[in-house]
Short mmCIF file of N, CA and C and ligand atoms in Angstrom, two decimals:
data_model
loop_
_atom_site.label_atom_id
_atom_site.label_comp_id
_atom_site.label_asym_id
_atom_site.label_seq_id
_atom_site.Cartn_x
_atom_site.Cartn_y
_atom_site.Cartn_z
N MET F 1 0.84 -1.19 0.00
CA MET F 1 0.00 0.00 0.00
C MET F 1 0.87 1.24 0.00
N LYS F 2 0.62 2.13 -0.94
CA LYS F 2 1.46 3.33 -1.03
C LYS F 2 0.60 4.57 -0.97
N ILE F 3 0.83 5.38 0.04
CA ILE F 3 0.19 6.68 0.11
C ILE F 3 1.30 7.71 -0.09
N ASP F 4 1.14 8.51 -1.14
CA ASP F 4 2.19 9.46 -1.47
C ASP F 4 2.29 10.57 -0.40
N PRO F 5 3.48 10.76 0.19
CA PRO F 5 3.63 11.74 1.27
C PRO F 5 3.29 13.17 0.85
N ASP F 6 3.58 13.52 -0.41
CA ASP F 6 3.26 14.88 -0.86
C ASP F 6 1.76 15.07 -1.00
N GLU F 7 1.10 14.03 -1.52
CA GLU F 7 -0.37 14.11 -1.64
C GLU F 7 -1.02 14.18 -0.25
N LEU F 8 -0.44 13.43 0.68
CA LEU F 8 -0.96 13.43 2.05
C LEU F 8 -0.91 14.84 2.64
N LYS F 9 0.22 15.50 2.43
CA LYS F 9 0.41 16.86 2.93
C LYS F 9 -0.67 17.80 2.36
N VAL F 10 -0.91 17.65 1.06
CA VAL F 10 -1.89 18.53 0.40
C VAL F 10 -3.30 18.28 0.95
N VAL F 11 -3.66 17.00 1.08
CA VAL F 11 -5.01 16.66 1.57
C VAL F 11 -5.20 17.17 3.00
N TYR F 12 -4.19 16.99 3.83
CA TYR F 12 -4.31 17.44 5.23
C TYR F 12 -4.41 18.97 5.31
N ALA F 13 -3.67 19.66 4.45
CA ALA F 13 -3.74 21.13 4.45
C ALA F 13 -5.14 21.57 4.02
N LYS F 14 -5.67 20.90 3.00
CA LYS F 14 -7.00 21.23 2.48
C LYS F 14 -8.08 21.05 3.55
N ARG F 15 -7.92 20.03 4.39
CA ARG F 15 -8.93 19.72 5.40
C ARG F 15 -8.56 20.30 6.78
N ASN F 16 -7.61 21.23 6.79
CA ASN F 16 -7.19 21.88 8.06
C ASN F 16 -6.71 20.89 9.11
N MET F 17 -5.98 19.87 8.69
CA MET F 17 -5.51 18.86 9.64
C MET F 17 -3.98 18.76 9.65
N SER F 18 -3.30 19.82 9.21
CA SER F 18 -1.84 19.76 9.12
C SER F 18 -1.18 19.43 10.46
N ALA F 19 -1.81 19.83 11.55
CA ALA F 19 -1.24 19.56 12.88
C ALA F 19 -1.18 18.05 13.17
N LYS F 20 -2.00 17.28 12.45
CA LYS F 20 -2.05 15.83 12.69
C LYS F 20 -1.19 15.04 11.69
N LEU F 21 -0.52 15.77 10.81
CA LEU F 21 0.22 15.11 9.72
C LEU F 21 1.33 14.19 10.24
N ARG F 22 2.11 14.70 11.17
CA ARG F 22 3.26 13.91 11.64
C ARG F 22 2.83 12.61 12.30
N ALA F 23 1.79 12.69 13.10
CA ALA F 23 1.31 11.48 13.80
C ALA F 23 0.79 10.46 12.78
N THR F 24 0.18 10.97 11.73
CA THR F 24 -0.34 10.07 10.69
C THR F 24 0.81 9.43 9.91
N GLU F 25 1.82 10.23 9.61
CA GLU F 25 2.99 9.69 8.90
C GLU F 25 3.65 8.59 9.75
N TRP F 26 3.70 8.83 11.05
CA TRP F 26 4.28 7.83 11.98
C TRP F 26 3.49 6.52 11.90
N ALA F 27 2.17 6.63 11.93
CA ALA F 27 1.33 5.43 11.89
C ALA F 27 1.49 4.70 10.55
N LEU F 28 1.53 5.46 9.46
CA LEU F 28 1.70 4.82 8.14
C LEU F 28 3.02 4.06 8.07
N GLY F 29 4.06 4.65 8.67
CA GLY F 29 5.37 3.98 8.70
C GLY F 29 5.32 2.69 9.49
N LEU F 30 4.60 2.74 10.60
CA LEU F 30 4.45 1.56 11.46
C LEU F 30 3.71 0.44 10.72
N TRP F 31 2.63 0.81 10.03
CA TRP F 31 1.84 -0.20 9.31
C TRP F 31 2.65 -0.81 8.18
N GLU F 32 3.50 0.02 7.56
CA GLU F 32 4.35 -0.49 6.49
C GLU F 32 5.36 -1.49 7.08
N LYS F 33 5.97 -1.11 8.20
CA LYS F 33 6.98 -1.95 8.82
C LYS F 33 6.42 -3.33 9.18
N TYR F 34 5.18 -3.36 9.66
CA TYR F 34 4.59 -4.63 10.10
C TYR F 34 3.68 -5.27 9.05
N GLY F 35 3.64 -4.70 7.86
CA GLY F 35 2.77 -5.25 6.81
C GLY F 35 1.30 -5.24 7.23
N ALA F 36 0.92 -4.21 7.98
CA ALA F 36 -0.43 -4.17 8.55
C ALA F 36 -1.47 -3.59 7.61
N LEU F 37 -1.03 -2.89 6.57
CA LEU F 37 -1.98 -2.28 5.64
C LEU F 37 -1.52 -2.53 4.22
N ASN F 38 -2.38 -3.24 3.46
CA ASN F 38 -2.03 -3.60 2.09
C ASN F 38 -3.17 -3.22 1.15
N SER F 39 -2.83 -3.09 -0.13
CA SER F 39 -3.85 -2.74 -1.12
C SER F 39 -5.03 -3.71 -1.01
N GLY F 40 -6.22 -3.17 -1.13
CA GLY F 40 -7.43 -3.99 -1.10
C GLY F 40 -7.92 -4.33 0.29
N ASP F 41 -7.17 -3.91 1.32
CA ASP F 41 -7.57 -4.23 2.71
C ASP F 41 -8.84 -3.50 3.13
N THR F 42 -9.47 -4.09 4.16
CA THR F 42 -10.59 -3.42 4.83
C THR F 42 -10.09 -2.89 6.16
N VAL F 43 -10.28 -1.59 6.35
CA VAL F 43 -9.83 -0.90 7.56
C VAL F 43 -11.05 -0.48 8.37
N VAL F 44 -11.07 -0.83 9.65
CA VAL F 44 -12.12 -0.33 10.55
C VAL F 44 -11.47 0.63 11.53
N ASP F 45 -11.98 1.85 11.58
CA ASP F 45 -11.40 2.91 12.41
C ASP F 45 -12.41 3.26 13.50
N LEU F 46 -12.08 2.91 14.76
CA LEU F 46 -13.00 3.13 15.88
C LEU F 46 -12.65 4.45 16.57
N GLY F 47 -13.66 5.28 16.81
CA GLY F 47 -13.39 6.64 17.32
C GLY F 47 -12.66 7.41 16.25
N CYS F 48 -13.23 7.39 15.04
CA CYS F 48 -12.47 7.71 13.83
C CYS F 48 -12.14 9.18 13.62
N GLY F 49 -13.06 10.09 14.00
CA GLY F 49 -12.84 11.45 13.51
C GLY F 49 -12.67 11.38 11.99
N GLU F 50 -11.83 12.28 11.46
CA GLU F 50 -11.66 12.33 10.00
C GLU F 50 -10.26 11.93 9.55
N ARG F 51 -9.34 11.90 10.49
CA ARG F 51 -7.91 11.88 10.16
C ARG F 51 -7.48 10.77 9.20
N TYR F 52 -7.85 9.53 9.50
CA TYR F 52 -7.33 8.45 8.65
C TYR F 52 -8.13 8.26 7.37
N ALA F 53 -9.39 8.70 7.36
CA ALA F 53 -10.14 8.63 6.09
C ALA F 53 -9.44 9.49 5.05
N ALA F 54 -8.95 10.66 5.48
CA ALA F 54 -8.26 11.56 4.54
C ALA F 54 -7.05 10.86 3.95
N ALA F 55 -6.33 10.11 4.78
CA ALA F 55 -5.14 9.39 4.28
C ALA F 55 -5.55 8.24 3.36
N MET F 56 -6.56 7.46 3.80
CA MET F 56 -6.98 6.28 3.01
C MET F 56 -7.54 6.69 1.65
N SER F 57 -8.08 7.92 1.58
CA SER F 57 -8.70 8.36 0.32
C SER F 57 -7.65 8.46 -0.80
N LEU F 58 -6.36 8.39 -0.43
CA LEU F 58 -5.31 8.45 -1.45
C LEU F 58 -5.01 7.08 -2.05
N ASP F 59 -5.60 6.04 -1.49
CA ASP F 59 -5.47 4.70 -2.08
C ASP F 59 -6.87 4.15 -2.35
N PRO F 60 -7.32 4.26 -3.61
CA PRO F 60 -8.71 3.88 -3.93
C PRO F 60 -9.01 2.39 -3.74
N THR F 61 -8.01 1.57 -3.48
CA THR F 61 -8.29 0.13 -3.30
C THR F 61 -8.73 -0.19 -1.86
N ILE F 62 -8.51 0.75 -0.95
CA ILE F 62 -8.81 0.49 0.47
C ILE F 62 -10.32 0.62 0.74
N HIS F 63 -10.85 -0.33 1.50
CA HIS F 63 -12.23 -0.27 1.97
C HIS F 63 -12.17 0.24 3.41
N TYR F 64 -12.84 1.33 3.66
CA TYR F 64 -12.70 1.98 4.96
C TYR F 64 -14.07 2.08 5.64
N ILE F 65 -14.09 1.75 6.94
CA ILE F 65 -15.31 1.88 7.75
C ILE F 65 -14.95 2.72 8.97
N GLY F 66 -15.64 3.85 9.13
CA GLY F 66 -15.37 4.72 10.28
C GLY F 66 -16.54 4.69 11.25
N PHE F 67 -16.21 4.58 12.54
CA PHE F 67 -17.25 4.53 13.58
C PHE F 67 -16.95 5.58 14.64
N ASP F 68 -17.97 6.34 15.03
CA ASP F 68 -17.76 7.36 16.07
C ASP F 68 -19.08 7.67 16.79
N VAL F 69 -18.94 8.27 17.97
CA VAL F 69 -20.12 8.68 18.76
C VAL F 69 -20.43 10.15 18.53
N ASN F 70 -19.64 10.81 17.70
CA ASN F 70 -19.84 12.23 17.41
C ASN F 70 -20.62 12.35 16.10
N GLN F 71 -21.91 12.65 16.23
CA GLN F 71 -22.81 12.63 15.07
C GLN F 71 -22.40 13.66 14.01
N GLU F 72 -22.02 14.85 14.49
CA GLU F 72 -21.66 15.92 13.56
C GLU F 72 -20.45 15.51 12.70
N SER F 73 -19.49 14.90 13.38
CA SER F 73 -18.28 14.47 12.67
C SER F 73 -18.62 13.40 11.63
N ILE F 74 -19.49 12.46 12.01
CA ILE F 74 -19.87 11.40 11.07
C ILE F 74 -20.65 11.98 9.89
N GLU F 75 -21.49 12.99 10.17
CA GLU F 75 -22.25 13.61 9.07
C GLU F 75 -21.32 14.33 8.09
N THR F 76 -20.33 15.04 8.64
CA THR F 76 -19.36 15.72 7.78
C THR F 76 -18.60 14.70 6.93
N CYS F 77 -18.13 13.64 7.59
CA CYS F 77 -17.33 12.64 6.87
C CYS F 77 -18.15 11.95 5.78
N THR F 78 -19.43 11.74 6.05
CA THR F 78 -20.31 11.11 5.05
C THR F 78 -20.37 11.96 3.78
N GLN F 79 -20.35 13.29 3.99
CA GLN F 79 -20.40 14.18 2.82
C GLN F 79 -19.06 14.26 2.11
N VAL F 80 -17.98 14.31 2.89
CA VAL F 80 -16.66 14.51 2.28
C VAL F 80 -16.13 13.23 1.64
N TYR F 81 -16.46 12.08 2.26
CA TYR F 81 -15.95 10.79 1.77
C TYR F 81 -17.13 9.82 1.57
N PRO F 82 -17.97 10.08 0.56
CA PRO F 82 -19.16 9.24 0.37
C PRO F 82 -18.82 7.81 -0.05
N GLN F 83 -17.58 7.59 -0.45
CA GLN F 83 -17.16 6.24 -0.88
C GLN F 83 -17.01 5.28 0.29
N TYR F 84 -17.02 5.79 1.52
CA TYR F 84 -16.77 4.94 2.68
C TYR F 84 -18.05 4.67 3.47
N ARG F 85 -17.95 3.68 4.35
CA ARG F 85 -19.09 3.33 5.21
C ARG F 85 -18.89 4.04 6.55
N TRP F 86 -19.87 4.85 6.94
CA TRP F 86 -19.77 5.64 8.18
C TRP F 86 -20.82 5.18 9.17
N LEU F 87 -20.41 4.92 10.40
CA LEU F 87 -21.33 4.40 11.41
C LEU F 87 -21.33 5.33 12.63
N TYR F 88 -22.54 5.66 13.03
CA TYR F 88 -22.69 6.48 14.23
C TYR F 88 -23.52 5.71 15.24
N ALA F 89 -23.15 5.78 16.52
CA ALA F 89 -24.01 5.24 17.57
C ALA F 89 -24.02 6.23 18.73
N ASP F 90 -25.18 6.38 19.33
CA ASP F 90 -25.38 7.39 20.38
C ASP F 90 -24.89 6.86 21.73
N LEU F 91 -23.63 6.51 21.78
CA LEU F 91 -23.04 5.98 23.01
C LEU F 91 -22.67 7.11 23.95
N LYS F 92 -22.89 6.87 25.23
CA LYS F 92 -22.57 7.92 26.20
C LYS F 92 -21.05 8.03 26.40
N ASN F 93 -20.57 9.28 26.33
CA ASN F 93 -19.17 9.55 26.64
C ASN F 93 -19.13 10.97 27.21
N ASP F 94 -18.61 11.12 28.43
CA ASP F 94 -18.69 12.41 29.13
C ASP F 94 -18.10 13.56 28.32
N MET F 95 -17.04 13.28 27.56
CA MET F 95 -16.41 14.37 26.82
C MET F 95 -17.03 14.56 25.43
N TYR F 96 -17.28 13.46 24.73
CA TYR F 96 -17.65 13.57 23.32
C TYR F 96 -19.15 13.43 23.04
N ASN F 97 -19.87 12.82 23.98
CA ASN F 97 -21.32 12.66 23.74
C ASN F 97 -22.03 12.49 25.09
N PRO F 98 -22.03 13.59 25.89
CA PRO F 98 -22.52 13.49 27.28
C PRO F 98 -23.99 13.10 27.38
N ASP F 99 -24.80 13.41 26.36
CA ASP F 99 -26.22 13.07 26.43
C ASP F 99 -26.53 11.74 25.74
N GLY F 100 -25.49 10.99 25.42
CA GLY F 100 -25.68 9.71 24.72
C GLY F 100 -26.60 8.78 25.50
N LYS F 101 -27.41 8.02 24.75
CA LYS F 101 -28.44 7.17 25.38
C LYS F 101 -28.00 5.72 25.52
N ILE F 102 -26.92 5.35 24.85
CA ILE F 102 -26.54 3.93 24.84
C ILE F 102 -25.30 3.70 25.69
N GLU F 103 -25.35 2.65 26.48
CA GLU F 103 -24.24 2.28 27.36
C GLU F 103 -23.14 1.56 26.55
N PRO F 104 -21.93 2.13 26.49
CA PRO F 104 -20.89 1.51 25.66
C PRO F 104 -20.36 0.17 26.20
N ARG F 105 -20.62 -0.14 27.46
CA ARG F 105 -20.03 -1.33 28.10
C ARG F 105 -20.51 -2.64 27.46
N THR F 106 -21.71 -2.57 26.83
CA THR F 106 -22.28 -3.79 26.25
C THR F 106 -22.59 -3.64 24.75
N PHE F 107 -22.21 -2.52 24.19
CA PHE F 107 -22.58 -2.22 22.80
C PHE F 107 -21.86 -3.13 21.79
N GLN F 108 -22.64 -3.68 20.86
CA GLN F 108 -22.03 -4.48 19.80
C GLN F 108 -21.85 -3.62 18.55
N PHE F 109 -20.63 -3.50 18.05
CA PHE F 109 -20.42 -2.71 16.83
C PHE F 109 -21.26 -3.29 15.69
N PRO F 110 -21.88 -2.43 14.87
CA PRO F 110 -22.67 -2.93 13.73
C PRO F 110 -21.77 -3.37 12.57
N ILE F 111 -20.88 -4.27 12.88
CA ILE F 111 -19.87 -4.74 11.93
C ILE F 111 -19.80 -6.26 12.06
N ASP F 112 -19.78 -6.95 10.92
CA ASP F 112 -19.77 -8.42 10.93
C ASP F 112 -18.48 -8.97 11.52
N ASP F 113 -18.55 -10.22 11.97
CA ASP F 113 -17.36 -10.93 12.43
C ASP F 113 -16.32 -10.97 11.31
N HIS F 114 -15.06 -10.93 11.68
CA HIS F 114 -13.93 -11.12 10.73
C HIS F 114 -14.02 -10.22 9.50
N THR F 115 -14.24 -8.92 9.75
CA THR F 115 -14.34 -7.94 8.67
C THR F 115 -13.01 -7.26 8.36
N ALA F 116 -12.24 -6.95 9.42
CA ALA F 116 -11.14 -5.99 9.26
C ALA F 116 -9.77 -6.64 9.11
N ASP F 117 -9.00 -6.15 8.14
CA ASP F 117 -7.57 -6.49 8.08
C ASP F 117 -6.80 -5.63 9.07
N LEU F 118 -7.26 -4.41 9.25
CA LEU F 118 -6.62 -3.49 10.19
C LEU F 118 -7.70 -2.75 10.98
N VAL F 119 -7.58 -2.77 12.31
CA VAL F 119 -8.44 -1.95 13.17
C VAL F 119 -7.59 -0.82 13.73
N ILE F 120 -8.07 0.40 13.55
CA ILE F 120 -7.37 1.58 14.10
C ILE F 120 -8.16 2.09 15.31
N CYS F 121 -7.45 2.36 16.39
CA CYS F 121 -8.05 3.01 17.57
C CYS F 121 -7.10 4.13 17.99
N ALA F 122 -7.05 5.20 17.23
CA ALA F 122 -6.07 6.26 17.51
C ALA F 122 -6.63 7.20 18.56
N SER F 123 -5.98 7.25 19.69
CA SER F 123 -6.43 8.11 20.79
C SER F 123 -7.88 7.80 21.16
N LEU F 124 -8.21 6.54 21.22
CA LEU F 124 -9.57 6.13 21.60
C LEU F 124 -9.58 5.58 23.03
N PHE F 125 -8.67 4.66 23.33
CA PHE F 125 -8.76 3.98 24.64
C PHE F 125 -8.60 4.95 25.80
N THR F 126 -7.85 6.05 25.57
CA THR F 126 -7.70 7.06 26.63
C THR F 126 -9.01 7.79 26.92
N HIS F 127 -10.02 7.59 26.03
CA HIS F 127 -11.29 8.28 26.22
C HIS F 127 -12.44 7.34 26.58
N LEU F 128 -12.14 6.08 26.81
CA LEU F 128 -13.23 5.12 27.05
C LEU F 128 -13.74 5.12 28.50
N GLU F 129 -13.08 5.82 29.34
CA GLU F 129 -13.56 6.18 30.70
C GLU F 129 -13.53 5.09 31.75
N THR F 130 -13.83 3.83 31.40
CA THR F 130 -13.75 2.77 32.42
C THR F 130 -13.04 1.55 31.83
N LEU F 131 -12.49 0.76 32.74
CA LEU F 131 -11.80 -0.46 32.33
C LEU F 131 -12.78 -1.44 31.66
N GLU F 132 -14.02 -1.48 32.18
CA GLU F 132 -15.03 -2.39 31.61
C GLU F 132 -15.29 -2.07 30.14
N VAL F 133 -15.40 -0.77 29.81
CA VAL F 133 -15.64 -0.39 28.41
C VAL F 133 -14.44 -0.78 27.57
N ALA F 134 -13.24 -0.51 28.09
CA ALA F 134 -12.02 -0.85 27.33
C ALA F 134 -11.95 -2.35 27.09
N GLN F 135 -12.27 -3.15 28.12
CA GLN F 135 -12.22 -4.61 27.96
C GLN F 135 -13.27 -5.08 26.95
N HIS F 136 -14.46 -4.47 27.03
CA HIS F 136 -15.52 -4.85 26.09
C HIS F 136 -15.10 -4.50 24.65
N TYR F 137 -14.49 -3.33 24.46
CA TYR F 137 -14.04 -2.94 23.12
C TYR F 137 -13.00 -3.94 22.59
N LEU F 138 -12.12 -4.40 23.45
CA LEU F 138 -11.11 -5.38 23.00
C LEU F 138 -11.79 -6.68 22.56
N THR F 139 -12.82 -7.09 23.28
CA THR F 139 -13.57 -8.30 22.91
C THR F 139 -14.25 -8.11 21.55
N GLU F 140 -14.84 -6.94 21.37
CA GLU F 140 -15.51 -6.65 20.09
C GLU F 140 -14.49 -6.58 18.94
N ILE F 141 -13.33 -6.01 19.24
CA ILE F 141 -12.29 -5.93 18.20
C ILE F 141 -11.85 -7.33 17.79
N GLN F 142 -11.72 -8.21 18.77
CA GLN F 142 -11.35 -9.59 18.48
C GLN F 142 -12.39 -10.25 17.57
N ARG F 143 -13.65 -9.88 17.75
CA ARG F 143 -14.73 -10.45 16.94
C ARG F 143 -14.68 -9.94 15.50
N ILE F 144 -14.41 -8.63 15.32
CA ILE F 144 -14.54 -8.06 13.96
C ILE F 144 -13.25 -8.17 13.13
N ILE F 145 -12.13 -8.48 13.79
CA ILE F 145 -10.87 -8.52 13.05
C ILE F 145 -10.72 -9.89 12.36
N LYS F 146 -10.07 -9.90 11.21
CA LYS F 146 -9.83 -11.17 10.51
C LYS F 146 -8.70 -11.91 11.21
N PRO F 147 -8.68 -13.23 11.13
CA PRO F 147 -7.52 -13.95 11.65
C PRO F 147 -6.26 -13.42 10.95
N GLY F 148 -5.24 -13.10 11.71
CA GLY F 148 -4.02 -12.55 11.13
C GLY F 148 -4.07 -11.05 10.88
N GLY F 149 -5.20 -10.44 11.21
CA GLY F 149 -5.33 -8.98 11.04
C GLY F 149 -4.54 -8.23 12.10
N HIS F 150 -4.47 -6.93 11.95
CA HIS F 150 -3.68 -6.10 12.87
C HIS F 150 -4.56 -5.09 13.61
N LEU F 151 -4.15 -4.81 14.84
CA LEU F 151 -4.80 -3.76 15.64
C LEU F 151 -3.74 -2.71 15.94
C1 LIG Y 201 -9.08 12.20 20.56
S1 LIG Y 201 -10.33 11.86 19.37
C2 LIG Y 201 -9.40 10.92 18.17
C3 LIG Y 201 -10.01 11.02 16.79
C4 LIG Y 201 -9.21 10.27 15.69
N1 LIG Y 201 -9.10 8.86 16.00
C5 LIG Y 201 -7.81 10.86 15.49
O1 LIG Y 201 -6.85 10.18 15.81
O2 LIG Y 201 -7.72 12.00 15.01
C6 LIG Y 201 -11.30 10.58 20.18
C7 LIG Y 201 -12.48 10.12 19.34
O3 LIG Y 201 -13.12 9.03 20.00
C8 LIG Y 201 -14.53 9.17 19.87
N2 LIG Y 201 -15.17 8.39 20.94
C9 LIG Y 201 -15.33 8.70 22.25
N3 LIG Y 201 -15.94 7.69 22.91
C10 LIG Y 201 -16.15 6.69 22.01
C11 LIG Y 201 -16.72 5.40 22.07
N4 LIG Y 201 -17.21 4.89 23.21
N5 LIG Y 201 -16.76 4.66 20.95
C12 LIG Y 201 -16.26 5.15 19.77
N6 LIG Y 201 -15.73 6.37 19.65
C13 LIG Y 201 -15.66 7.14 20.75
C14 LIG Y 201 -14.73 10.67 19.94
O4 LIG Y 201 -15.97 11.09 19.42
C15 LIG Y 201 -13.53 11.18 19.13
O5 LIG Y 201 -13.82 11.26 17.76
#
């Protein structure tokens, strides 16, 4: 999988995300080193925001699924990247969705078993608030990731 660094810079500048460029370049380097992201892969991004969709949009072979509890962000991403699957759930989170109606501790992601070659959780676990939610998310990730996939 090749994402051109110059194109990445341009896309991030266009979407006002230049401050996140270095961290994204670091992650892309890591995935390359471990063979975690290859052409044609399916990527599931939990707590997605917009950051990695912008990068993935530079490789049209990638299938990308973004999931977040921030409805506004998911609505924006749906418009900017209509080629991808965007999932929103009204899960309670004190910082990002304080009025959320759904308890994240038992929530099942609307994603089939063994879907993802790569699951991304960038700056997500630090926001999950309790150990039970974090443990439940790990169980769900184990369900949706393909055998041999990467987290
Ligand atoms: C610090 S931001 C990181 C966004 C993006 N991953 C990035 O690296 O730019 C944390 C994200 O996690 C989302 N989030 C918070 N609680 C969540 C939960 N229980 N499940 C999924 N996403 C959640 C927030 O809405 C927010 O988009």
